[in-house]
Amino acid sequence: MGLFSKDIKTFEDLYKHGLQDIYYAENQIVKSLPTMIDNASDPELKRGLQQHLRETQEQVKRLEQVFKLHDETPSGTKCPAIDGIIDEGSDLIGEVEDKAVLNVGLIAAAQAVEHYEITRYGALIAWAGAGPRQGCGHPCPQSQRRAGGGQEAYRAGGAAGQSQARNRERHPSPPAQSRGVAPRGRKPPQAGAEEAEEEVGPPFLSREP
Amino acid sequence: MGLFSKDIKTFEDLYKHGLQDIYYAENQIVKSLPTMIDNASDPELKRGLQQHLRETQEQVKRLEQVFKLHDETPSGTKCPAIDGIIDEGSDLIGEVEDKAVLNVGLIAAAQAVEHYEITRYGALIAWAGAGPRQGCGHPCPQSQRRAGGGQEAYRAGGAAGQSQARNRERHPSPPAQSRGVAPRGRKPPQAGAEEAEEEVGPPFLSREP
C-alpha cells in the first residue's frame, strides 16, 4: 500500500508520497514502453525507446535503493497523472494507422513521459536538499539527468520526424530511406527556398488552401 | 467536438489533435488555478499562481489566434494527462491540513502543470516547423517560453519552501516571517554547518533516527 494524500501530515509524509508516486509511475512506464517499442516502425525510434526502457528499469532500481536506505519496503501509490499520459499514447497506438504519423505521435508521447519524470524528480531533489550537492549519494539527480537527456534526444528526433512525415504526405511514395522518423539527434535535411516556405507549418497551419 | 485519436489519419490531423489537446488542457488549468490560489497560504506563492493564471489565460487567447488563422472554431479534446495532473494537485488541497506542507505540495503540482505545457508546446512547435524561426508569427514558442519561465520560478521557490517547511517541523513555533513558502526566486537562507548537514534530506531520508 502506498501513502495516500489523506495521510500526508508532515513534510516527511509529502516526500514519501512523492517517492511512491514516481515509483508507481516508473513501473507503469516500464510496462507501457514495450507496446510503444512494438509499434514504432522506425528502427532508430525503436532503439531510442528501448534505451528509454533500460534507463527506466535502472531508475526503478535507484528508487528501490532509496527505499532500502531507510528500511522501507518499496511501494507505489496510484498516480493519475502518469496513467493519463500513458493512456494518451496508448490511444494513438490503437487508432493511428499511418506508420509515419504514429512514429511522430510516439515521440510526443515519450517526451511527455520524460517531462513527467523530470518534474517529479525535480521536486524530490529539491525536497531532499540534494540539488546543490549531487555527490551526496542520493540517486534521484542521476535519474533526472537521464530523463532530461532522453527528452533532448526525442526533441531532436521529433523535429526530423515531423519534417519527414510532412514530406511523405506531399510525396506519397518517397524513397525508402526518407520514410518514418529520423535517427534520434539527426538534423532534418537542408531544405531549399520553396521547401523552407512550406516548413512554416503543416497544411492545417498554412494560410493557403 | 474535438478530434479524437481515431480520427487521426494524417500528420495534419495529428497537429490539429495536439492543438485541441493543449487548448483543452489550458482551459482546465485556468479552471483549476483559482482553487490553488485560494489554498496557497504564502502570499508570494499566491502571487506566483495568480501570475500563472494570467499567463495561461493569455495562452488560451494565443491558441484561439491559431485556430482563427485557419478558419477553425477553437475546440478542445479531452486530455486524460492534464486531468490526472490536476487531480493530483486537487487531492493534496482536499487532504493536507498543514499549510506549510500544502504550500510545498502546491509548488510541485504547479511545476507538473508547467512541464505538461512545455512538452505539448514543444511538440506543436516542432510539428509546425516554428522552432528555428520564432519570428514567423506562430504564437506557441511564446507560450512555451512563458511556461519554462514559470517552471524555473517554481523550482527556485520550491527549494526555499521545502527548507522552510523542514525548519517548521523541527521548530514548531518559528518566527512568523519564516513560515510557509519563500518568495519565488528567492534563495534559501545560508545555513550553518549543522544546518547544512541536515539539508541532505528530510527525516525520511536521514540515516539517523
Short mmCIF file of C-alpha atoms in Angstrom, two decimals:
data_model
loop_
_atom_site.label_atom_id
_atom_site.label_comp_id
_atom_site.label_asym_id
_atom_site.label_seq_id
_atom_site.Cartn_x
_atom_site.Cartn_y
_atom_site.Cartn_z
CA MET A 1 0.00 0.00 0.00
CA GLY A 2 1.22 3.46 -0.82
CA LEU A 3 0.77 6.65 1.12
CA PHE A 4 -2.40 8.44 0.04
CA SER A 5 -2.70 12.19 0.12
CA LYS A 6 -5.06 11.96 3.10
CA ASP A 7 -2.16 10.50 5.07
CA ILE A 8 0.10 13.50 4.40
CA LYS A 9 0.51 15.43 7.60
CA THR A 10 4.18 16.40 7.59
CA PHE A 11 6.82 17.39 5.07
CA GLU A 12 8.33 13.92 5.56
CA ASP A 13 4.99 12.38 4.53
CA LEU A 14 4.92 14.59 1.44
CA TYR A 15 8.41 13.44 0.44
CA LYS A 16 7.48 9.79 0.96
CA HIS A 17 4.29 10.28 -1.07
CA GLY A 18 6.38 11.80 -3.88
CA LEU A 19 8.75 8.85 -3.81
CA GLN A 20 5.84 6.41 -4.01
CA ASP A 21 4.25 8.44 -6.80
CA ILE A 22 7.34 8.28 -9.03
CA TYR A 23 7.93 4.61 -8.10
CA TYR A 24 4.43 3.79 -9.33
CA ALA A 25 4.96 5.99 -12.41
CA GLU A 26 8.29 4.39 -13.35
CA ASN A 27 6.79 0.92 -13.04
CA GLN A 28 3.87 1.92 -15.27
CA ILE A 29 6.33 3.36 -17.79
CA VAL A 30 8.28 0.07 -17.77
CA LYS A 31 5.03 -1.76 -18.50
CA SER A 32 3.95 0.59 -21.31
CA LEU A 33 7.18 1.03 -23.24
CA PRO A 34 7.25 -2.47 -24.81
CA THR A 35 3.98 -1.71 -26.62
CA MET A 36 5.40 1.59 -27.86
CA ILE A 37 8.55 -0.23 -29.00
CA ASP A 38 6.48 -2.85 -30.85
CA ASN A 39 4.53 -0.14 -32.64
CA ALA A 40 7.45 2.12 -33.59
CA SER A 41 8.24 1.27 -37.19
CA ASP A 42 11.37 3.42 -37.48
CA PRO A 43 14.40 1.39 -36.32
CA GLU A 44 16.10 4.37 -34.74
CA LEU A 45 13.00 5.41 -32.80
CA LYS A 46 12.61 1.80 -31.71
CA ARG A 47 16.18 1.79 -30.40
CA GLY A 48 15.55 5.10 -28.64
CA LEU A 49 12.51 3.68 -26.87
CA GLN A 50 14.43 0.53 -25.96
CA GLN A 51 17.10 2.74 -24.40
CA HIS A 52 14.38 4.65 -22.53
CA LEU A 53 13.10 1.29 -21.21
CA ARG A 54 16.55 0.23 -19.97
CA GLU A 55 17.05 3.59 -18.27
CA THR A 56 13.62 3.45 -16.64
CA GLN A 57 14.40 -0.04 -15.30
CA GLU A 58 17.59 1.44 -13.79
CA GLN A 59 15.56 4.27 -12.31
CA VAL A 60 13.24 1.77 -10.63
CA LYS A 61 16.28 0.13 -9.06
CA ARG A 62 17.61 3.50 -7.88
CA LEU A 63 14.28 4.26 -6.22
CA GLU A 64 14.41 0.86 -4.53
CA GLN A 65 17.84 1.83 -3.18
CA VAL A 66 16.30 4.94 -1.63
CA PHE A 67 13.53 2.91 -0.01
CA LYS A 68 16.08 0.39 1.23
CA LEU A 69 18.33 3.10 2.67
CA HIS A 70 15.54 3.86 5.10
CA ASP A 71 14.33 0.37 5.83
CA GLU A 72 11.17 0.96 3.86
CA THR A 73 9.57 -1.59 1.55
CA PRO A 74 9.34 -0.15 -1.97
CA SER A 75 5.73 0.67 -2.73
CA GLY A 76 3.82 2.80 -5.17
CA THR A 77 0.77 4.96 -4.87
CA LYS A 78 -1.61 5.31 -7.78
CA CYS A 79 -0.70 8.29 -9.90
CA PRO A 80 -3.49 9.56 -12.19
CA ALA A 81 -1.06 11.89 -13.97
CA ILE A 82 1.19 9.19 -15.43
CA ASP A 83 -1.84 7.00 -16.07
CA GLY A 84 -3.32 9.81 -18.18
CA ILE A 85 -0.06 10.47 -20.03
CA ILE A 86 0.32 6.78 -20.85
CA ASP A 87 -3.35 6.47 -21.84
CA GLU A 88 -2.92 9.24 -24.41
CA GLY A 89 0.00 7.38 -26.02
CA SER A 90 -1.93 4.09 -25.94
CA ASP A 91 -4.91 5.71 -27.67
CA LEU A 92 -2.66 6.79 -30.54
CA ILE A 93 -1.26 3.28 -30.92
CA GLY A 94 -4.70 1.78 -31.11
CA GLU A 95 -6.10 4.25 -33.60
CA VAL A 96 -3.46 5.80 -35.87
CA GLU A 97 -2.88 3.53 -38.85
CA ASP A 98 -0.30 5.56 -40.76
CA LYS A 99 3.09 4.34 -39.53
CA ALA A 100 4.94 7.61 -40.12
CA VAL A 101 2.28 9.66 -38.34
CA LEU A 102 2.25 7.17 -35.48
CA ASN A 103 6.05 7.44 -35.13
CA VAL A 104 5.76 11.22 -34.72
CA GLY A 105 2.94 10.79 -32.19
CA LEU A 106 5.00 8.23 -30.25
CA ILE A 107 7.86 10.72 -29.96
CA ALA A 108 5.50 13.30 -28.44
CA ALA A 109 4.10 10.65 -26.07
CA ALA A 110 7.61 9.67 -24.97
CA GLN A 111 8.54 13.33 -24.46
CA ALA A 112 5.51 13.80 -22.19
CA VAL A 113 6.64 10.78 -20.15
CA GLU A 114 10.18 12.19 -19.86
CA HIS A 115 8.83 15.58 -18.74
CA TYR A 116 6.77 13.91 -16.03
CA GLU A 117 9.88 12.15 -14.76
CA ILE A 118 11.84 15.43 -14.85
CA THR A 119 9.26 17.34 -12.81
CA ARG A 120 8.77 14.63 -10.17
CA TYR A 121 12.50 14.02 -9.71
CA GLY A 122 12.94 17.81 -9.60
CA ALA A 123 10.56 18.02 -6.64
CA LEU A 124 12.19 15.07 -4.86
CA ILE A 125 15.66 16.54 -5.34
CA ALA A 126 14.53 19.92 -4.02
CA TRP A 127 12.78 18.29 -1.06
CA ALA A 128 15.76 16.10 -0.24
CA GLY A 129 18.08 19.09 -0.36
CA ALA A 130 20.12 17.17 -2.92
CA GLY A 131 20.04 19.78 -5.65
CA PRO A 132 23.25 21.66 -4.89
CA ARG A 133 25.05 18.52 -3.69
CA GLN A 134 24.72 15.90 -6.33
CA GLY A 135 27.67 13.96 -4.91
CA CYS A 136 25.84 13.18 -1.68
CA GLY A 137 24.79 9.74 -2.86
CA HIS A 138 21.11 10.45 -3.43
CA PRO A 139 20.30 8.68 -6.70
CA CYS A 140 17.48 10.94 -7.91
CA PRO A 141 19.64 13.59 -9.64
CA GLN A 142 21.08 10.86 -11.88
CA SER A 143 17.58 9.74 -12.86
CA GLN A 144 16.55 13.32 -13.61
CA ARG A 145 19.63 13.88 -15.80
CA ARG A 146 18.82 10.67 -17.72
CA ALA A 147 15.24 11.81 -18.26
CA GLY A 148 16.45 15.24 -19.43
CA GLY A 149 18.90 13.63 -21.87
CA GLY A 150 16.19 11.41 -23.32
CA GLN A 151 13.89 14.39 -23.68
CA GLU A 152 16.52 16.29 -25.68
CA ALA A 153 17.11 13.28 -27.94
CA TYR A 154 13.38 12.86 -28.58
CA ARG A 155 13.10 16.57 -29.31
CA ALA A 156 15.80 16.39 -32.00
CA GLY A 157 14.30 13.23 -33.47
CA GLY A 158 10.86 14.80 -33.43
CA ALA A 159 11.96 17.79 -35.50
CA ALA A 160 13.35 15.46 -38.14
CA GLY A 161 10.42 13.08 -37.92
CA GLN A 162 7.74 15.72 -38.43
CA SER A 163 9.60 17.07 -41.45
CA GLN A 164 9.72 13.60 -42.99
CA ALA A 165 6.07 12.85 -42.17
CA ARG A 166 5.09 16.05 -43.98
CA ASN A 167 7.27 15.12 -46.94
CA ARG A 168 5.58 11.78 -47.08
CA GLU A 169 2.16 13.42 -47.25
CA ARG A 170 3.30 15.65 -50.11
CA HIS A 171 5.03 12.75 -51.91
CA PRO A 172 3.12 9.52 -51.18
CA SER A 173 5.91 7.26 -52.45
CA PRO A 174 9.17 8.66 -51.08
CA PRO A 175 12.47 6.82 -51.23
CA ALA A 176 12.57 4.16 -48.52
CA GLN A 177 15.31 5.92 -46.57
CA SER A 178 13.19 9.05 -46.02
CA ARG A 179 10.24 7.22 -44.52
CA GLY A 180 9.41 7.28 -40.86
CA VAL A 181 11.36 9.03 -38.17
CA ALA A 182 14.97 10.08 -38.48
CA PRO A 183 17.57 8.75 -36.07
CA ARG A 184 17.49 10.48 -32.71
CA GLY A 185 19.52 13.63 -32.75
CA ARG A 186 19.96 13.79 -36.52
CA LYS A 187 19.05 17.15 -38.02
CA PRO A 188 16.45 17.33 -40.77
CA PRO A 189 17.93 17.65 -44.26
CA GLN A 190 18.66 21.17 -45.50
CA ALA A 191 15.68 22.49 -47.40
CA GLY A 192 15.65 24.77 -50.43
CA ALA A 193 13.77 28.09 -50.56
CA GLU A 194 10.48 26.57 -51.64
CA GLU A 195 10.83 23.81 -49.08
CA ALA A 196 11.69 26.37 -46.40
CA GLU A 197 8.49 28.30 -47.12
CA GLU A 198 6.49 25.15 -46.59
CA GLU A 199 8.34 24.46 -43.35
CA VAL A 200 6.27 27.15 -41.60
CA GLY A 201 3.58 24.63 -40.83
CA PRO A 202 1.65 21.57 -41.82
CA PRO A 203 -1.33 22.04 -44.17
CA PHE A 204 -3.59 22.81 -41.21
CA LEU A 205 -1.38 25.79 -40.37
CA SER A 206 -0.88 27.04 -43.93
CA ARG A 207 -2.75 30.17 -44.94
CA GLU A 208 -3.06 28.91 -48.50
CA PRO A 209 -5.53 26.11 -49.25
CA MET B 1 -16.22 18.42 -30.53
CA GLY B 2 -12.52 17.82 -30.67
CA LEU B 3 -10.57 15.49 -32.88
CA PHE B 4 -10.27 12.05 -31.27
CA SER B 5 -7.27 9.86 -31.88
CA LYS B 6 -9.36 7.53 -34.04
CA ASP B 7 -9.78 10.43 -36.47
CA ILE B 8 -6.01 10.89 -36.91
CA LYS B 9 -5.04 9.74 -40.36
CA THR B 10 -2.51 12.35 -41.49
CA PHE B 11 0.23 14.45 -39.96
CA GLU B 12 -2.13 17.43 -40.29
CA ASP B 13 -4.70 15.58 -38.17
CA LEU B 14 -2.04 14.86 -35.56
CA TYR B 15 -1.10 18.54 -35.39
CA LYS B 16 -4.74 19.56 -35.04
CA HIS B 17 -5.28 16.94 -32.34
CA GLY B 18 -2.26 18.34 -30.47
CA LEU B 19 -3.67 21.85 -30.71
CA GLN B 20 -7.03 20.69 -29.36
CA ASP B 21 -5.30 18.74 -26.59
CA ILE B 22 -3.39 21.77 -25.28
CA TYR B 23 -6.46 24.01 -25.76
CA TYR B 24 -8.45 21.66 -23.51
CA ALA B 25 -5.51 21.47 -21.08
CA GLU B 26 -5.05 25.25 -20.83
CA ASN B 27 -8.74 25.73 -20.18
CA GLN B 28 -8.68 23.11 -17.43
CA ILE B 29 -5.64 24.82 -15.92
CA VAL B 30 -7.50 28.16 -15.95
CA LYS B 31 -10.36 26.48 -14.08
CA SER B 32 -8.13 24.77 -11.50
CA LEU B 33 -5.73 27.59 -10.60
CA PRO B 34 -8.22 29.69 -8.59
CA THR B 35 -8.62 26.82 -6.10
CA MET B 36 -4.85 26.50 -5.83
CA ILE B 37 -4.60 30.27 -5.31
CA ASP B 38 -7.28 30.18 -2.59
CA ASN B 39 -5.42 27.40 -0.77
CA ALA B 40 -1.89 28.83 -1.01
CA SER B 41 -1.27 30.50 2.33
CA ASP B 42 2.07 32.07 1.43
CA PRO B 43 1.46 35.48 -0.17
CA GLU B 44 4.34 35.13 -2.61
CA LEU B 45 3.25 31.68 -3.79
CA LYS B 46 -0.28 33.05 -4.14
CA ARG B 47 1.03 35.86 -6.35
CA GLY B 48 3.05 33.36 -8.41
CA LEU B 49 -0.03 31.25 -9.02
CA GLN B 50 -2.03 34.37 -9.92
CA GLN B 51 0.65 35.23 -12.46
CA HIS B 52 0.48 31.65 -13.80
CA LEU B 53 -3.29 32.10 -14.17
CA ARG B 54 -2.91 35.36 -16.12
CA GLU B 55 -0.30 33.79 -18.41
CA THR B 56 -2.47 30.73 -19.01
CA GLN B 57 -5.38 32.97 -19.93
CA GLU B 58 -3.07 34.67 -22.47
CA GLN B 59 -2.04 31.25 -23.77
CA VAL B 60 -5.68 30.33 -24.34
CA LYS B 61 -6.07 33.53 -26.39
CA ARG B 62 -2.94 32.70 -28.42
CA LEU B 63 -4.30 29.25 -29.21
CA GLU B 64 -7.55 30.86 -30.31
CA GLN B 65 -5.49 33.04 -32.68
CA VAL B 66 -4.02 29.89 -34.21
CA PHE B 67 -7.47 28.35 -34.68
CA LYS B 68 -8.74 31.63 -36.17
CA LEU B 69 -5.79 31.92 -38.56
CA HIS B 70 -7.10 28.81 -40.24
CA ASP B 71 -10.80 29.47 -40.07
CA GLU B 72 -11.24 26.80 -37.43
CA THR B 73 -13.51 27.12 -34.40
CA PRO B 74 -11.47 26.72 -31.22
CA SER B 75 -12.26 23.36 -29.66
CA GLY B 76 -10.70 21.03 -27.14
CA THR B 77 -10.37 17.29 -26.95
CA LYS B 78 -10.41 15.56 -23.58
CA CYS B 79 -6.89 15.12 -22.27
CA PRO B 80 -6.53 12.47 -19.53
CA ALA B 81 -2.94 13.60 -18.85
CA ILE B 82 -3.76 17.12 -17.66
CA ASP B 83 -6.86 15.80 -15.89
CA GLY B 84 -4.59 13.42 -13.95
CA ILE B 85 -2.03 16.11 -13.17
CA ILE B 86 -4.74 18.47 -11.90
CA ASP B 87 -6.44 15.69 -9.91
CA GLU B 88 -3.22 15.02 -8.03
CA GLY B 89 -2.99 18.68 -7.00
CA SER B 90 -6.67 18.75 -6.05
CA ASP B 91 -6.23 15.67 -3.86
CA LEU B 92 -3.49 17.44 -1.91
CA ILE B 93 -5.69 20.50 -1.38
CA GLY B 94 -8.53 18.39 -0.03
CA GLU B 95 -6.40 16.32 2.31
CA VAL B 96 -3.26 18.11 3.53
CA GLU B 97 -4.11 20.22 6.55
CA ASP B 98 -0.68 21.66 7.36
CA LYS B 99 -0.46 24.93 5.47
CA ALA B 100 3.31 24.92 5.03
CA VAL B 101 3.31 21.33 3.72
CA LEU B 102 0.43 22.16 1.40
CA ASN B 103 2.34 25.15 0.01
CA VAL B 104 5.26 22.90 -0.90
CA GLY B 105 2.92 20.36 -2.47
CA LEU B 106 1.21 23.12 -4.46
CA ILE B 107 4.56 24.20 -5.90
CA ALA B 108 5.21 20.64 -7.12
CA ALA B 109 1.69 20.46 -8.57
CA ALA B 110 2.20 23.76 -10.42
CA GLN B 111 5.59 22.55 -11.72
CA ALA B 112 3.96 19.41 -13.15
CA VAL B 113 1.40 21.60 -14.91
CA GLU B 114 4.15 23.81 -16.37
CA HIS B 115 6.06 20.75 -17.60
CA TYR B 116 2.97 19.45 -19.34
CA GLU B 117 2.59 22.80 -21.12
CA ILE B 118 6.30 22.76 -22.08
CA THR B 119 6.14 19.28 -23.60
CA ARG B 120 2.92 19.85 -25.57
CA TYR B 121 4.02 23.25 -26.92
CA GLY B 122 7.38 21.66 -27.75
CA ALA B 123 5.66 19.08 -29.94
CA LEU B 124 3.46 21.70 -31.62
CA ILE B 125 6.44 23.93 -32.31
CA ALA B 126 8.42 21.03 -33.80
CA TRP B 127 5.43 19.94 -35.88
CA ALA B 128 4.75 23.47 -37.11
CA GLY B 129 8.40 23.90 -38.07
CA ALA B 130 8.35 27.01 -35.92
CA GLY B 131 11.27 26.07 -33.66
CA PRO B 132 14.11 27.69 -35.56
CA ARG B 133 12.04 30.64 -36.78
CA GLN B 134 10.36 32.20 -33.81
CA GLY B 135 9.70 35.42 -35.72
CA CYS B 136 7.28 33.73 -38.12
CA GLY B 137 4.25 34.79 -36.12
CA HIS B 138 3.35 31.38 -34.67
CA PRO B 139 2.38 32.12 -31.08
CA CYS B 140 3.29 28.76 -29.50
CA PRO B 141 7.01 29.50 -28.85
CA GLN B 142 5.97 32.46 -26.70
CA SER B 143 3.66 30.23 -24.65
CA GLN B 144 6.39 27.64 -24.23
CA ARG B 145 8.89 30.27 -23.04
CA ARG B 146 6.34 31.55 -20.51
CA ALA B 147 5.78 28.03 -19.21
CA GLY B 148 9.52 27.46 -18.94
CA GLY B 149 9.99 30.72 -17.06
CA GLY B 150 7.23 29.82 -14.60
CA GLN B 151 8.78 26.40 -14.09
CA GLU B 152 12.14 27.95 -13.19
CA ALA B 153 10.47 30.32 -10.74
CA TYR B 154 8.56 27.50 -9.04
CA ARG B 155 11.78 25.47 -8.87
CA ALA B 156 13.58 28.25 -7.03
CA GLY B 157 10.62 28.85 -4.73
CA GLY B 158 10.33 25.13 -4.08
CA ALA B 159 13.91 24.85 -2.85
CA ALA B 160 13.29 27.65 -0.40
CA GLY B 161 9.87 26.36 0.58
CA GLN B 162 10.96 22.85 1.39
CA SER B 163 13.77 24.20 3.56
CA GLN B 164 11.31 26.32 5.49
CA ALA B 165 8.77 23.51 5.83
CA ARG B 166 11.51 21.32 7.35
CA ASN B 167 12.52 24.10 9.70
CA ARG B 168 8.93 24.41 10.79
CA GLU B 169 8.80 20.71 11.62
CA ARG B 170 11.98 20.97 13.66
CA HIS B 171 10.84 24.19 15.35
CA PRO B 172 7.07 24.09 15.70
CA SER B 173 6.81 27.80 16.55
CA PRO B 174 9.12 29.61 14.16
CA PRO B 175 9.16 33.37 13.75
CA ALA B 176 6.23 34.43 11.57
CA GLN B 177 8.44 35.55 8.68
CA SER B 178 9.95 32.08 8.22
CA ARG B 179 6.63 30.26 7.91
CA GLY B 180 5.33 28.96 4.65
CA VAL B 181 6.98 29.28 1.27
CA ALA B 182 9.60 31.83 0.36
CA PRO B 183 9.03 34.30 -2.44
CA ARG B 184 9.55 32.82 -5.88
CA GLY B 185 13.15 33.02 -6.95
CA ARG B 186 14.49 33.87 -3.51
CA LYS B 187 17.33 31.60 -2.43
CA PRO B 188 17.04 29.76 0.87
CA PRO B 189 18.89 31.45 3.70
CA GLN B 190 22.54 30.48 4.18
CA ALA B 191 22.76 27.60 6.61
CA GLY B 192 25.44 26.94 9.19
CA ALA B 193 27.46 23.70 9.27
CA GLU B 194 24.98 21.81 11.43
CA GLU B 195 22.10 23.08 9.33
CA ALA B 196 23.94 22.09 6.16
CA GLU B 197 24.34 18.54 7.40
CA GLU B 198 20.61 18.34 7.95
CA GLU B 199 19.98 19.68 4.44
CA VAL B 200 20.81 16.24 2.98
CA GLY B 201 17.24 15.17 3.39
CA PRO B 202 14.04 15.20 5.35
CA PRO B 203 13.68 12.80 8.29
CA PHE B 204 12.50 10.04 5.97
CA LEU B 205 15.79 10.25 4.10
CA SER B 206 18.04 10.60 7.13
CA ARG B 207 20.13 7.59 8.11
CA GLU B 208 19.96 8.58 11.78
CA PRO B 209 16.73 8.03 13.72
#
